Coordinates of C-alpha atoms and ligand atoms in Angstrom, one line a residue:
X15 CA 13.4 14.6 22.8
X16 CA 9.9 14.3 20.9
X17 CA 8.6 11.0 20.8
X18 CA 5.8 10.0 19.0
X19 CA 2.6 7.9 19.7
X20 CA -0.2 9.1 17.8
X21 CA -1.8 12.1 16.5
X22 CA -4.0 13.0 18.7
X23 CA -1.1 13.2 21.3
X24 CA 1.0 14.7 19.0
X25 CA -1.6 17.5 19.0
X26 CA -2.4 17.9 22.7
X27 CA 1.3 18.5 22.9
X28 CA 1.6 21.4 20.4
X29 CA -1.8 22.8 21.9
X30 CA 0.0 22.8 25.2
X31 CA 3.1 24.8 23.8
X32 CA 5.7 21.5 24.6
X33 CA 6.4 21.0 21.4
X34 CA 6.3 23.0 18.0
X35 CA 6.1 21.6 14.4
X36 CA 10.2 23.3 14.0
X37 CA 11.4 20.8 16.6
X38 CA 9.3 18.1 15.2
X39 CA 10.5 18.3 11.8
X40 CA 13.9 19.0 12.9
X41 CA 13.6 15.5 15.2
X42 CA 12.5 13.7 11.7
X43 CA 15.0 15.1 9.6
X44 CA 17.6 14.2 12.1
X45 CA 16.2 10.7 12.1
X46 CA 16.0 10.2 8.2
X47 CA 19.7 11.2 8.3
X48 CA 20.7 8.9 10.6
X49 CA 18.9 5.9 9.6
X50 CA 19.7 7.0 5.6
X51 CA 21.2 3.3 5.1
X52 CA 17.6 1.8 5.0
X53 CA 17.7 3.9 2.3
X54 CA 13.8 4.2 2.8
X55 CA 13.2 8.3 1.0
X56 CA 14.7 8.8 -2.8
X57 CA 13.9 13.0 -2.0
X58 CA 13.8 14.8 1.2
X59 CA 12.4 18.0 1.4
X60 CA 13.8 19.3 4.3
X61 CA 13.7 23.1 4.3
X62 CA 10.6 23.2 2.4
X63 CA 9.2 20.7 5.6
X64 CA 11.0 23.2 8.2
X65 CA 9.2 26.3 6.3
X66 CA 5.8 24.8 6.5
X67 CA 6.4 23.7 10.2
X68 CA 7.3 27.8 10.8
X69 CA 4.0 28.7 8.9
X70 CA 2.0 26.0 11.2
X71 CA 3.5 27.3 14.3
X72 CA 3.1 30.9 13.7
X73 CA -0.6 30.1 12.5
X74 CA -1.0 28.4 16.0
X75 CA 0.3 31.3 17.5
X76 CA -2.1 33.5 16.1
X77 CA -4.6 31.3 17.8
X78 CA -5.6 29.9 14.4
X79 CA -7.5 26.9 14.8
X80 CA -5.6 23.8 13.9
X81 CA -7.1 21.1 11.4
X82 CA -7.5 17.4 11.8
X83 CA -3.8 16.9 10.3
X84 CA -2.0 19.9 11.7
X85 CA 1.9 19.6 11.4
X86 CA 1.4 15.6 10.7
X87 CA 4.7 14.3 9.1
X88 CA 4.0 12.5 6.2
X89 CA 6.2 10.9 3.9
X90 CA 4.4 9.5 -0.1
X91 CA 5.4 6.8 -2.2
X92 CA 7.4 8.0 -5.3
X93 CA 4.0 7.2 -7.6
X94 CA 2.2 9.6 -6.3
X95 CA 2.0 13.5 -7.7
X96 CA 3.4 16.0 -5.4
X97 CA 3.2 19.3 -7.8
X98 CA 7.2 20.1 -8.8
X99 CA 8.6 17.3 -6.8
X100 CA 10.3 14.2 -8.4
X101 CA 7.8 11.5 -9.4
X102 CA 9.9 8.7 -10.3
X103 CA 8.2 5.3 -10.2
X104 CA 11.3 4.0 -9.0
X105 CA 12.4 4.1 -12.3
X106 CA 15.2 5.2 -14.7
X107 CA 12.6 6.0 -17.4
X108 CA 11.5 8.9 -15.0
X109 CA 14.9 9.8 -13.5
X110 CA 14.3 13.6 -13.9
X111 CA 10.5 13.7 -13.8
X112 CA 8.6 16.2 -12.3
X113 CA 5.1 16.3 -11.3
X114 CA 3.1 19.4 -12.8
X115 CA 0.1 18.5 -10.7
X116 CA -1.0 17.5 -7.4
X117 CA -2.6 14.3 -6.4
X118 CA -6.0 14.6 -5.4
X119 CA -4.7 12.6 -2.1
X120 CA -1.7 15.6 -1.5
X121 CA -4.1 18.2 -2.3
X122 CA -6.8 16.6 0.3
X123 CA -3.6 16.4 2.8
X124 CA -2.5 19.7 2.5
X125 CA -5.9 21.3 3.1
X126 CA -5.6 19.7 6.0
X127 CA -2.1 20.7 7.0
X128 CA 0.3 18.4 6.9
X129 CA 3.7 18.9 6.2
X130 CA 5.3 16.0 3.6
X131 CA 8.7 15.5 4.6
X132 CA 9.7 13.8 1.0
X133 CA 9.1 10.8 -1.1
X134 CA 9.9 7.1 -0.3
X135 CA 11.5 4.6 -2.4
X136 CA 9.4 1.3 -3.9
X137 CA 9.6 -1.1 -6.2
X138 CA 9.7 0.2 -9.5
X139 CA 6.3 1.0 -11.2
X140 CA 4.9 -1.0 -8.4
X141 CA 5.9 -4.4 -9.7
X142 CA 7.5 -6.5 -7.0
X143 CA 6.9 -7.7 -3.0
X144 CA 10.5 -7.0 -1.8
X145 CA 11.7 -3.6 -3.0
X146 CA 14.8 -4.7 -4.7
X147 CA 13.5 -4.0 -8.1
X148 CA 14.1 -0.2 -7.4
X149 CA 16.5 2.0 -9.1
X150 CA 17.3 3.5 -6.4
X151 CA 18.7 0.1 -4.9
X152 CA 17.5 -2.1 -2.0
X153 CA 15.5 -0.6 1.1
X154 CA 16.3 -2.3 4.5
X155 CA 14.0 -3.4 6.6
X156 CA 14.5 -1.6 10.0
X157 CA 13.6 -4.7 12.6
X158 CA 16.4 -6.9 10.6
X159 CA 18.8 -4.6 8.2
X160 CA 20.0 -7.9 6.7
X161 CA 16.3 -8.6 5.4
X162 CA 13.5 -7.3 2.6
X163 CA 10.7 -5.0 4.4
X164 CA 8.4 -6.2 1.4
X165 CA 7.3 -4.5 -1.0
X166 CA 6.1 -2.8 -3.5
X167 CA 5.8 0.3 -0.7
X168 CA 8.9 -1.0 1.2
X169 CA 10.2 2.4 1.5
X170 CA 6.7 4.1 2.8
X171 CA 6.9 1.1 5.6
X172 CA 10.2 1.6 6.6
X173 CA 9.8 5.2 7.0
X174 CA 6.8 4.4 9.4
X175 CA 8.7 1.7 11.1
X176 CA 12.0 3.4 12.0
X177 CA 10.6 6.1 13.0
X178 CA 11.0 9.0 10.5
X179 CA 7.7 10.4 9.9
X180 CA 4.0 9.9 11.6
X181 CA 2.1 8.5 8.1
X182 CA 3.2 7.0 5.2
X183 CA 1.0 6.9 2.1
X184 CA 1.7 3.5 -0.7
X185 CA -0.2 1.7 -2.9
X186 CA -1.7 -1.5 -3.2
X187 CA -2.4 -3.2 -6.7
X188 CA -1.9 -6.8 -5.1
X189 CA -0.7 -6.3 -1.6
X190 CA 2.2 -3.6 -1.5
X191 CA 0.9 -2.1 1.1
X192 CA -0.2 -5.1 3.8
X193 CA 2.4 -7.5 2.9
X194 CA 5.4 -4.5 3.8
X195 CA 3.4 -3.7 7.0
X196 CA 3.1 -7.3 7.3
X197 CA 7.2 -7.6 7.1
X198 CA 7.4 -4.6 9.4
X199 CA 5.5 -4.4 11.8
X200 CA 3.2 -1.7 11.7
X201 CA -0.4 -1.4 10.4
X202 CA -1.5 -1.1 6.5
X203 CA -4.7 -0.5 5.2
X204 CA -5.7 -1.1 1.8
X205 CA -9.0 0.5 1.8
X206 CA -12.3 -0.3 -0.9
X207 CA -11.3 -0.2 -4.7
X208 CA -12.7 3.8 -5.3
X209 CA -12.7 4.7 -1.9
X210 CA -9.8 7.1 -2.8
X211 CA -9.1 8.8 -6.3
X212 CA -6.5 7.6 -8.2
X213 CA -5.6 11.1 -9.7
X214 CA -2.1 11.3 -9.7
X215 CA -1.1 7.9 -8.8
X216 CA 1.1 6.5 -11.7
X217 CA -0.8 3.4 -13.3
X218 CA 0.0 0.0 -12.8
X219 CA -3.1 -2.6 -13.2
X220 CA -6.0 0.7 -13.0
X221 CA -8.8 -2.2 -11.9
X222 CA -6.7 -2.8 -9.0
X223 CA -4.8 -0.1 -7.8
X224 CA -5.6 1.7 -4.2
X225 CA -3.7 4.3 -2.4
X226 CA -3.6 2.7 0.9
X227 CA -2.1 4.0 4.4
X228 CA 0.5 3.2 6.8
X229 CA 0.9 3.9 10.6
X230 CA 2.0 2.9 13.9
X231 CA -1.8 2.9 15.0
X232 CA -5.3 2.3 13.5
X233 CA -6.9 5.4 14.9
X234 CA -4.2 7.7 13.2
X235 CA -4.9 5.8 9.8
X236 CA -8.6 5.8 10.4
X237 CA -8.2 10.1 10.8
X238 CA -6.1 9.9 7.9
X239 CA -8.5 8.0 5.4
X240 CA -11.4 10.6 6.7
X241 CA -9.7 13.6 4.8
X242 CA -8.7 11.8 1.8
X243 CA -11.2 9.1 0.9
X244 CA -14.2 10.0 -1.2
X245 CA -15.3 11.5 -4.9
X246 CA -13.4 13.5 -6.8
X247 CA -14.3 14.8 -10.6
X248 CA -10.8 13.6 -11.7
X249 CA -11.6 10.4 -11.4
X250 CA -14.4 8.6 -12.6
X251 CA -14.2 5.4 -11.0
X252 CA -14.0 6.9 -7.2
X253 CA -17.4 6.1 -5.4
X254 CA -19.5 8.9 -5.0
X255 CA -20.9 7.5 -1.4
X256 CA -20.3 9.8 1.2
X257 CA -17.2 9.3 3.8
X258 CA -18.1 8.7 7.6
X259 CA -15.9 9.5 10.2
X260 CA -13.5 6.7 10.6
X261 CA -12.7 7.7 13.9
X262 CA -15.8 7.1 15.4
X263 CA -15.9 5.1 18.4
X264 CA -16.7 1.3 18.2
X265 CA -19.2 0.4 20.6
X266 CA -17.5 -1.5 23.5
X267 CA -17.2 -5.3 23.4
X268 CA -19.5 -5.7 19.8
X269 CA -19.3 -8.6 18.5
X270 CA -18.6 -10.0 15.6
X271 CA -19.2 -12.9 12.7
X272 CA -15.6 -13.8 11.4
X273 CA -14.8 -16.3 8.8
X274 CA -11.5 -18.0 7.9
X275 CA -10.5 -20.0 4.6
X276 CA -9.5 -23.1 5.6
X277 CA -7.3 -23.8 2.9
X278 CA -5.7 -20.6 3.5
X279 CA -4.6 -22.0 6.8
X280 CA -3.7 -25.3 6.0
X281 CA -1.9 -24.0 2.7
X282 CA 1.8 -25.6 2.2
X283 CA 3.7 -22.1 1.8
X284 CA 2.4 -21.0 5.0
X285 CA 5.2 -20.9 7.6
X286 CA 3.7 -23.4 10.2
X287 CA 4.4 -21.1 13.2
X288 CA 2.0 -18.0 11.3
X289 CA -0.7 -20.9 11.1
X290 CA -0.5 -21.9 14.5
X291 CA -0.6 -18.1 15.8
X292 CA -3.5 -17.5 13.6
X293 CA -5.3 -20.9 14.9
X294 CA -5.0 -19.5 18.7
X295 CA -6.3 -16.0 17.7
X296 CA -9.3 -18.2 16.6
X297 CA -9.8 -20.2 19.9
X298 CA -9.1 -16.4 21.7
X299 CA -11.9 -14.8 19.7
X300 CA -14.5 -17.6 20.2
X301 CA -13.5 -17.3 23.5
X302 CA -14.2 -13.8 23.3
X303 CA -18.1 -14.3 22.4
X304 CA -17.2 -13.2 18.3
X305 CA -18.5 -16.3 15.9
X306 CA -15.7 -17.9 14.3
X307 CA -16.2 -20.5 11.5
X308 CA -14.3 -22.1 8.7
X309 CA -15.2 -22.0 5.2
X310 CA -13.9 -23.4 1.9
X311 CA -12.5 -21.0 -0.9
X312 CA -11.8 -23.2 -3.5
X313 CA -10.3 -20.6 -6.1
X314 CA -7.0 -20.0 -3.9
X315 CA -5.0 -21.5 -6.2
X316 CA -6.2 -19.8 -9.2
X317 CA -6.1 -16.3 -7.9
X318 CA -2.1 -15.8 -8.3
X319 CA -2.1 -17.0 -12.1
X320 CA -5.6 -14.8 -12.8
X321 CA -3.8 -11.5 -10.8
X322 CA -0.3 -11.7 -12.7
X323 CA -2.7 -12.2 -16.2
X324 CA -4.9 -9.3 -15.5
X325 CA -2.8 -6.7 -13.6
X326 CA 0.2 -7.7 -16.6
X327 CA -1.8 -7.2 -19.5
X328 CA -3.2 -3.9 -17.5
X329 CA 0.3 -2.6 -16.9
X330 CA 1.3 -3.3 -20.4
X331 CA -1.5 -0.5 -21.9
X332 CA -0.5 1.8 -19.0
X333 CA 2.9 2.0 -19.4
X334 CA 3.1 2.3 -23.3
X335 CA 3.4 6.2 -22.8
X336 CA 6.9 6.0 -21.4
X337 CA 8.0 5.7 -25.1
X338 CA 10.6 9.2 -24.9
X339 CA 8.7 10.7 -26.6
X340 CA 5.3 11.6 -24.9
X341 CA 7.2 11.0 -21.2
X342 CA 10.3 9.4 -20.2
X343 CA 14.1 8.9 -20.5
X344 CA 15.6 9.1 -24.1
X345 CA 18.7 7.2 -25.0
X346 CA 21.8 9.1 -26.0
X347 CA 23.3 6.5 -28.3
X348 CA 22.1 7.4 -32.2
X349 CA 19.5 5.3 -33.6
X350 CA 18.4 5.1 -37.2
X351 CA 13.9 5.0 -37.2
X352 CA 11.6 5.7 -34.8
X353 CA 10.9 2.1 -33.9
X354 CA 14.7 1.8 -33.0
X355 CA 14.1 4.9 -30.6
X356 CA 11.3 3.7 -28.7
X357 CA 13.1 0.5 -28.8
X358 CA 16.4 1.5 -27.3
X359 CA 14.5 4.1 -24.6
X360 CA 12.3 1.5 -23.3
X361 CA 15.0 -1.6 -23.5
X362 CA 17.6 1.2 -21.2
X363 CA 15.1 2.9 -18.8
X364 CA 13.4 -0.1 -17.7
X365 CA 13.9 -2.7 -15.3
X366 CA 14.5 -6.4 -15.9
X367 CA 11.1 -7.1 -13.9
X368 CA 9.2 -4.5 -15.4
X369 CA 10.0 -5.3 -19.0
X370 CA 9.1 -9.1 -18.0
X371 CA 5.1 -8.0 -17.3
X372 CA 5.6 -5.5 -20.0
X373 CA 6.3 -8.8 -22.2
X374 CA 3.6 -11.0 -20.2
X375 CA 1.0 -8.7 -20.4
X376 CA 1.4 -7.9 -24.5
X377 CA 1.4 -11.9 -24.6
X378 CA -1.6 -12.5 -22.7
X379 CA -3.1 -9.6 -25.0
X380 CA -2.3 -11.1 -27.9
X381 CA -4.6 -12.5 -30.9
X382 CA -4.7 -16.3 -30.4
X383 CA -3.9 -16.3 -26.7
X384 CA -6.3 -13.3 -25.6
X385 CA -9.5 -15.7 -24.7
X386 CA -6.9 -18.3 -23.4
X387 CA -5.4 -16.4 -20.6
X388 CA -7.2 -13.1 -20.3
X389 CA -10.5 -13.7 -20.9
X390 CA -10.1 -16.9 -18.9
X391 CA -8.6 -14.9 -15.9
X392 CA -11.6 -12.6 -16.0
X393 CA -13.8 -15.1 -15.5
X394 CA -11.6 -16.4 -12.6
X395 CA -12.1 -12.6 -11.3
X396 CA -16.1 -13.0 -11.8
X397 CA -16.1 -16.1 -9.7
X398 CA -13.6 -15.1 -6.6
X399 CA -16.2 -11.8 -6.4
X400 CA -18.9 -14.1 -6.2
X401 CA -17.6 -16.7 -3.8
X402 CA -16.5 -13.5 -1.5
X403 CA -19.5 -11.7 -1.8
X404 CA -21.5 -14.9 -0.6
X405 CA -18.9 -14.9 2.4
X406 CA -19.9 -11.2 3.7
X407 CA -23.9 -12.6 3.4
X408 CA -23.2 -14.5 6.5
X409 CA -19.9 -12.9 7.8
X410 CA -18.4 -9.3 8.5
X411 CA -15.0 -10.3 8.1
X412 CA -12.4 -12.5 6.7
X413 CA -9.8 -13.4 8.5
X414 CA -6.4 -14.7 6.7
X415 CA -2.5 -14.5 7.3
X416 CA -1.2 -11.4 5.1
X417 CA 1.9 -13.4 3.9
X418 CA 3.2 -16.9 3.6
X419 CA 6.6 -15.8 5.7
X420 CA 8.1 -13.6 7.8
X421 CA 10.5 -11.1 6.2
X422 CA 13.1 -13.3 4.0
X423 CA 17.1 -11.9 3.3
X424 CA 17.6 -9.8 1.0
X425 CA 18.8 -11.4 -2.4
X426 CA 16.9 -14.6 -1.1
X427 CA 14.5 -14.9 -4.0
X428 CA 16.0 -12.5 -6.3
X429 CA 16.4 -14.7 -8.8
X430 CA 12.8 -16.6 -9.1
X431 CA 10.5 -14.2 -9.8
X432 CA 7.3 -17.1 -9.5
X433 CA 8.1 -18.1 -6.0
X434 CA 7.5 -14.2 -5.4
X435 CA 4.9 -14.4 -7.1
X436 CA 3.1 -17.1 -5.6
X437 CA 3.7 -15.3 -1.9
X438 CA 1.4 -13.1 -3.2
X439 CA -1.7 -15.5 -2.1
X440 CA -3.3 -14.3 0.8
X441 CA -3.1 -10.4 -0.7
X442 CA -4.4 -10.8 -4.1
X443 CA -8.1 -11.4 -3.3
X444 CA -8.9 -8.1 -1.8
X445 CA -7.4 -6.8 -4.9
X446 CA -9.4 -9.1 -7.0
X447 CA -12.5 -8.1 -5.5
X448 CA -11.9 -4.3 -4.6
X449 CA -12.7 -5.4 -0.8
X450 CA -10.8 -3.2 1.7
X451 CA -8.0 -5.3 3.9
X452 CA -5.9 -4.1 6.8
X453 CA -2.8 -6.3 8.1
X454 CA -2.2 -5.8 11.6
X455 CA 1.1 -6.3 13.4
X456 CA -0.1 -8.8 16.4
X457 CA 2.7 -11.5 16.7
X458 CA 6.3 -12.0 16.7
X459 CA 7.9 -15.0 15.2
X460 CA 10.5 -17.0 17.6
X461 CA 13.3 -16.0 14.4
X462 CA 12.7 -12.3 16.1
X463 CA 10.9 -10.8 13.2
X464 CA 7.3 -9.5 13.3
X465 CA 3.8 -10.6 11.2
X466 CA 0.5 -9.6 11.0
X467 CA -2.8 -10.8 10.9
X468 CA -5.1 -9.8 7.5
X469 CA -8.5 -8.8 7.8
X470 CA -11.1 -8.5 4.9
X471 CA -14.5 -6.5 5.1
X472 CA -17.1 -6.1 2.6
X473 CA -16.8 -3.1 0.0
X474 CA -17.0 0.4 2.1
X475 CA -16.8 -1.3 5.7
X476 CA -13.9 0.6 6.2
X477 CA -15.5 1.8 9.2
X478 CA -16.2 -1.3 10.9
X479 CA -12.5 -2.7 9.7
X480 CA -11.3 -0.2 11.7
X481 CA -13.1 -0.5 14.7
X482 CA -12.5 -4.2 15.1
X483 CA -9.2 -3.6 14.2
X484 CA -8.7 -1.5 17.0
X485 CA -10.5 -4.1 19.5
X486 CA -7.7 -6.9 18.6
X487 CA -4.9 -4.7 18.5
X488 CA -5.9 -3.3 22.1
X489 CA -6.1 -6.7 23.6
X490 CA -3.2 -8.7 21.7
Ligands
LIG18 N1 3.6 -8.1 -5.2 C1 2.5 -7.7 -6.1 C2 3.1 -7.5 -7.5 O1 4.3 -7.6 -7.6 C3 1.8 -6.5 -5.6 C4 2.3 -5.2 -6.1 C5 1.5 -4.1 -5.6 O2 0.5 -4.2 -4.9 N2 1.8 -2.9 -6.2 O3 2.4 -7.3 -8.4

């Protein structure tokens, strides 16, 4: 039976003829069939997976050299473009979708030969931290099937966790991609703000939102973000700097300047047990010869409020289009103008969360209440960039829990959408500034459920995030 580790194993053992991409995918498509309660993929594409695996392996047969992603299994968030596939937000509104275009991400992918075993269900549009605002119903977290895996990308980290492909690809506006790893125990990295294009990701908050990456392992995300970070003429805010190899070794034993918030730490929604684990990993790293030292962040308790102001009033521009007219679902009953049309298709294909940002943001927007609240929350933004940007003078990483909790039942806080909310605290920064941020699965909680640690690095350190990364999860 195949078993995977990483990719770089995975490819030693189709170089050595022990396995081939056939039985691989065959192995994963098993898997998503058994484990189809966590109800992790909304579309599998399973003989267009086994078709490309035949095409890989008779390449390899040929004695075609392979490419860094050769036959890796990857499964994509359902709000990113995968050219005639179902793109679907999670969302009624885009039931019967499909993509005429690739991502720029998929395209970079399949250069590299990958084969995408289907798309993975989320919260819908984005909006939410515990995947039950999905159409598609409720993903299951695979470590406790009675709790949330997080969200938005709960379905990307499920499929990771449980085992049924190698790579997941989500997004992360305010954390969707390190609070679900977080919840599952895996690894997810939210990498710079324009590190990766955005063309073909559907919009939520477009100052904020990052493709990020999911794995078992840091070295298999770091090969992962070599082939599809960098600039792209499709979008216009992507950095033009030029990608390193993320793989590249970290010299042995470096050390490092790390910095923690106290008030982070000390904060009263933090689950005392995550505070103490994080406390020891302090003592083991001073111990270790990094430098370790506290500093004050005294906008923690305005980042939540500023995040929901901007990325609302963001989302409420971007999804205007899904009107039924230019894109989306259009209601059967009869309707007398055009207002009542847009009306009645917006009012049935959306969401009850959804159509309460959609309703924030066009307040927060609004003449009278504009400089109040969104103008105000800008300047909020100005300041957290500031205050962070002084941290990486004297430090090369941020350290911080990823959430306030282990994963919670599901149905738990279903019905008080601010306490959700507000365990968005220890995400939202790296969103706020664009800094990349990995969560890294290093503990286990005595209720049996696993959490992470969060790291933050200055703007393009991906490389060095990555290599410390590796150095804590190798001696945790
Ligand atoms: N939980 C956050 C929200 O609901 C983050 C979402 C995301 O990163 N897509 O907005």
């Amino acid at each position: 039976m195949f078993s995977y580790s990483s990719i770089d194993a995975y490819h030693a053992l189709l170089l050595a003829g022990q396995v081939s991409c056939r039985q691989v995918v065959e192995h994963y498509l098993q898997a998503i069939c058994a484990k189809k309660h966590l109800n992790a993929f909304v579309d599998v594409y399973a003989e267009e997976a086994l078709q490309k695996a035949d095409e890989l392996d008779l390449q390899r047969r040929q004695g075609k050299p392979i490419k860094s992603l050769h036959g890796v299994v990857v499964a994509l968030k359902d709000v990113i473009a995968y050219n005639k596939h179902r793109l679907t937000a999670a969302s009624k509104i885009l039931k019967n979708f499909h993509s005429i275009y690739s991502a720029t991400v998929v395209k970079k992918l399949l250069q590299e030969e990958v084969i995408i075993i289907g798309n993975c269900n989320c919260d819908e549009f984005a909006m939410g931290s515990t995947n039950e605002n999905s159409f598609y119903g409720p993903v299951l977290n695979a470590a406790a099937e009675t709790c949330v895996p997080g969200g938005s990308s709960g379905g990307s980290a499920v499929a990771v966790q449980a085992g049924l492909c190698m790579i997941s690809l989500g997004s992360d506006t305010g954390g969707s991609v390190r609070q679900p790893a977080d919840f599952c125990g895996i690894v997810g990295l939210k990498p710079t703000y324009g590190r990766i294009s955005r063309h073909g990701l559907v919009a939520f908050a477009s100052s904020f939102d990052s493709i990020g990456l999911f794995a078992k392992n840091v070295h298999d995300i770091a090969k992962v973000l070599s082939v599809i970070a960098g600039p792209d003429e499709f979008d216009s805010t992507v950095s033009q700097k030029n990608v390193e190899d993320y793989t590249k070794t970290p010299i042995s034993n470096k050390k490092f300047r790390f910095a923690y918030f106290q008030e982070t730490l000390q904060h009263p929604v933090l689950d005392s047990e995550i505070s103490s684990s994080l406390q020891l990993t302090i003592k083991n790293l001073m111990h270790d010869g990094h430098t370790i030292e506290p500093a004050h962040f005294e906008y923690l308790d305005y980042i939540v409020p500023a995040y929901y102001v901007l990325t609302t009033a963001e989302a409420s521009s971007n999804l205007a289009r899904y009107d039924g007219v230019r894109f989306g679902y259009r209601t059967e009953e009869s309707v007398d103008d055009l207002t009542e049309f847009y009306t009645t298709n917006r009012s049935e294909g959306f969401g009850k969360e959804v159509k309460r940002r959609i309703m924030l943001g066009s307040f927060v927007l609004s003449t009278g209440y504009y400089d109040a609240y969104f103008t105000k929350a800008q300047q909020v933004r100005r300041l957290v960039v500031e205050k962070i940007e002084s941290v990486f003078k004297n430090y090369d990483f941020i350290l911080m829990p990823t959430a306030p909790s282990t994963a919670f039942m599901l149905g738990k806080k279903i019905t008080d959408p601010v306490a959700v909310y507000l365990s968005d605290i220890f995400t939202v920064t790296a969103n706020l500034t664009g800094c990349p941020a990995i969560s890294l699965p290093l503990f286990k909680h005595s209720n049996g459920l696993p959490f992470g640690l969060q790291l933050l690095a200055n703007r393009f350190n991906e490389l060095s995030l990555l290599q410390v990364s590796k150095q804590l999860l190798q001696h945790s």
